[in-house]
mmCIF file of C-alpha atoms in Angstrom:
data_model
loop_
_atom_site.group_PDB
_atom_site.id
_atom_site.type_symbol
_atom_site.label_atom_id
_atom_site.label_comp_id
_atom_site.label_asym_id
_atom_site.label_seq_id
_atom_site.Cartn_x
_atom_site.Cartn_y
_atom_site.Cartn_z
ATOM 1 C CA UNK A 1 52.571 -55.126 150.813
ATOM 2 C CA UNK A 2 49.900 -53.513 152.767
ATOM 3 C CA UNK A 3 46.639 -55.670 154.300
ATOM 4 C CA UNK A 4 44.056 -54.447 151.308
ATOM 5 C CA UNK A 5 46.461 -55.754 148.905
ATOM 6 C CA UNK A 6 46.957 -58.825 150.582
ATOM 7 C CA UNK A 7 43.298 -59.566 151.487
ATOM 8 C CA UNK A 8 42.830 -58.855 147.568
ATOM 9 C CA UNK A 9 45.285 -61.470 146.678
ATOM 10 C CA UNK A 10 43.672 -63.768 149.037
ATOM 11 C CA UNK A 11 39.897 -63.500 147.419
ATOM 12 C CA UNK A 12 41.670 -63.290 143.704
ATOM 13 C CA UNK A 13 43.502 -67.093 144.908
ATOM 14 C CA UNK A 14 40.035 -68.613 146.490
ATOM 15 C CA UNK A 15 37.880 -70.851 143.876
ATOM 16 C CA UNK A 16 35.537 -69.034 141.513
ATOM 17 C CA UNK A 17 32.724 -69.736 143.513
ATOM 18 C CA UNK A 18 33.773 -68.699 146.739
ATOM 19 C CA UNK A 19 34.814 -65.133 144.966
ATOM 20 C CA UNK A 20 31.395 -63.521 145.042
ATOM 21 C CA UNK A 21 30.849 -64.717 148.624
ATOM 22 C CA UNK A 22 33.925 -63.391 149.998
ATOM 23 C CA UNK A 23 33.632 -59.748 148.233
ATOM 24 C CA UNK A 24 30.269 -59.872 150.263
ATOM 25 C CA UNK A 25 31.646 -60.471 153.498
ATOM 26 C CA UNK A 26 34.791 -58.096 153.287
ATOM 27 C CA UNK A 27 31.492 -55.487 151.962
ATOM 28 C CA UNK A 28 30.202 -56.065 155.441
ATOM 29 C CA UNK A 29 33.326 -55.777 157.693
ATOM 30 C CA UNK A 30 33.493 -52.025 155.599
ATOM 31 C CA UNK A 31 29.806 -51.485 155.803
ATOM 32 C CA UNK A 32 28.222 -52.769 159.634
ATOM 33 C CA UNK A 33 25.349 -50.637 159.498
ATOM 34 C CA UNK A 34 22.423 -51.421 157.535
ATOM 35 C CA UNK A 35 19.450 -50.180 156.659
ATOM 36 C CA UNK A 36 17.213 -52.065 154.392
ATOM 37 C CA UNK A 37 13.382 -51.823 154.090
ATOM 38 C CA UNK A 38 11.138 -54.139 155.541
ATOM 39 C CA UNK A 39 13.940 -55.164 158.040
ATOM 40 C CA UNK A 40 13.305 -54.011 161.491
ATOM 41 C CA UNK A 41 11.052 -50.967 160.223
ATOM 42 C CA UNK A 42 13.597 -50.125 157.826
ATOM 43 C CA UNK A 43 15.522 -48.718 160.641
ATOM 44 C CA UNK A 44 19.372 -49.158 160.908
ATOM 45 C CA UNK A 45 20.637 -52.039 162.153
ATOM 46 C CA UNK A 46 23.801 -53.792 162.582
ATOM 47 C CA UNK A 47 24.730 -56.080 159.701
ATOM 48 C CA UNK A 48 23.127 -59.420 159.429
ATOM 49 C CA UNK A 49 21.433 -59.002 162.192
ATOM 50 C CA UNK A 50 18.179 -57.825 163.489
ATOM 51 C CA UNK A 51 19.335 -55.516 166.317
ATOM 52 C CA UNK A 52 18.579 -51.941 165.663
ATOM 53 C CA UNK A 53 21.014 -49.442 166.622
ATOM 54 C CA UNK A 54 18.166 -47.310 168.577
ATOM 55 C CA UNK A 55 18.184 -50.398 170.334
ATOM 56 C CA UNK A 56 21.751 -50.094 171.560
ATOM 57 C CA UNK A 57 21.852 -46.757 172.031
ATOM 58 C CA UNK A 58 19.057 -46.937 174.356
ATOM 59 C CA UNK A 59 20.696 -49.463 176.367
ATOM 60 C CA UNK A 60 23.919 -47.377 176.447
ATOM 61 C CA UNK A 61 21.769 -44.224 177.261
ATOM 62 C CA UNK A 62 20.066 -46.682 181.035
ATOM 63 C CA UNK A 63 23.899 -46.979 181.711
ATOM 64 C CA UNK A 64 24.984 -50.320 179.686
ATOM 65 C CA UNK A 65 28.326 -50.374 179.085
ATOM 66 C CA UNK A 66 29.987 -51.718 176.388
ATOM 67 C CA UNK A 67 31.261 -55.209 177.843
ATOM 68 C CA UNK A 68 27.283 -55.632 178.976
ATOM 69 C CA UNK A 69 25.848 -55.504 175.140
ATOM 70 C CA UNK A 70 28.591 -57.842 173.754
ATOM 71 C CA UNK A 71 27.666 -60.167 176.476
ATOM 72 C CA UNK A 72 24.174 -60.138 175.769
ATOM 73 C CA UNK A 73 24.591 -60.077 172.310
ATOM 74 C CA UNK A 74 27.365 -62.560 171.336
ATOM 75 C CA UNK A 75 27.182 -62.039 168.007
ATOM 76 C CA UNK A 76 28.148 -58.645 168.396
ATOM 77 C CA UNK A 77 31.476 -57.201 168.244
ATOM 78 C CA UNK A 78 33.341 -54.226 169.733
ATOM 79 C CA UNK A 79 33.989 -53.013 165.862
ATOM 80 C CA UNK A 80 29.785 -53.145 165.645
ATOM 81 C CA UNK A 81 29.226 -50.924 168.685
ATOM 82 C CA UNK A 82 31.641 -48.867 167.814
ATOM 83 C CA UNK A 83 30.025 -48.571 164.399
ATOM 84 C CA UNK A 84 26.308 -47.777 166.308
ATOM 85 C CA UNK A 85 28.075 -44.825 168.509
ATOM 86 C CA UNK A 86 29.628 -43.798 165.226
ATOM 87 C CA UNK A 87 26.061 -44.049 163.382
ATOM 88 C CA UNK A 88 24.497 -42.437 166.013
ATOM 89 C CA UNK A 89 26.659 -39.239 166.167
ATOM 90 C CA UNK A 90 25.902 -38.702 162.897
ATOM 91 C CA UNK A 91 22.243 -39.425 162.812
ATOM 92 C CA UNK A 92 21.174 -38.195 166.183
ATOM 93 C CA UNK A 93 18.005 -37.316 165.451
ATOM 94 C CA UNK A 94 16.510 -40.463 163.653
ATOM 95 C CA UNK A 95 17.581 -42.715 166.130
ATOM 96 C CA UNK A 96 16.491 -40.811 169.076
ATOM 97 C CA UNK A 97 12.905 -40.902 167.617
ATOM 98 C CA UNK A 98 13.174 -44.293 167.147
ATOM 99 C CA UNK A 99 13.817 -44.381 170.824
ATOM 100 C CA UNK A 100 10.851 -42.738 171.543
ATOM 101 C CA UNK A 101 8.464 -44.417 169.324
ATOM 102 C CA UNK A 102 9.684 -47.401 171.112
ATOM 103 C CA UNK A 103 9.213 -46.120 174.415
ATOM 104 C CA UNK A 104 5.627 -44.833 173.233
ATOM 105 C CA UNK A 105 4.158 -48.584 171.926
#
């Protein structure tokens, strides 16, 4: 039996009501980049949270490493900034503007 199906079989066994509320975590273990509007300018951020990922990338780009972000942001985790570098490949351009429209305020 391979981990989805077993994770499956876990949420089908929980009570009713924790159901919904444990399809919506396992969403955001799949999904750690958000973007919603009206949260942080509508800009992508990691889930739950309010840190952008301009914001880490501009850290990374002054020389943070890795170990340096989760440390100043505990509730970060390595799968999160791995999702940001990932993000940021593939969306260069947005989140370098964001960058500089922070750098311009």
């Amino acid at each position: 039996m391979n981990k989805r199906t077993q994770l499956l079989e876990a949420i089908v066994a929980l009570p009713e009501e924790l159901v919904d509320q444990a399809l919506i975590y396992v969403q955001m273990l799949q999904n750690p980049i958000q973007i919603t509007p009206g949260v942080c300018g509508g800009q992508a951020r990691i889930r739950n949270t309010r840190i952008p990922v301009w914001t880490l990338v501009a850290y990374r780009k002054l020389g943070a490493p890795d170990e340096e972000l989760l440390a100043n942001y505990p509730g970060l985790t390595e799968a999160d900034l791995s999702a940001a570098w990932d993000y940021y490949e593939q969306n260069r351009e947005q989140v370098d503007r964001a960058i500089v429209q922070d750098e311009s305020i």
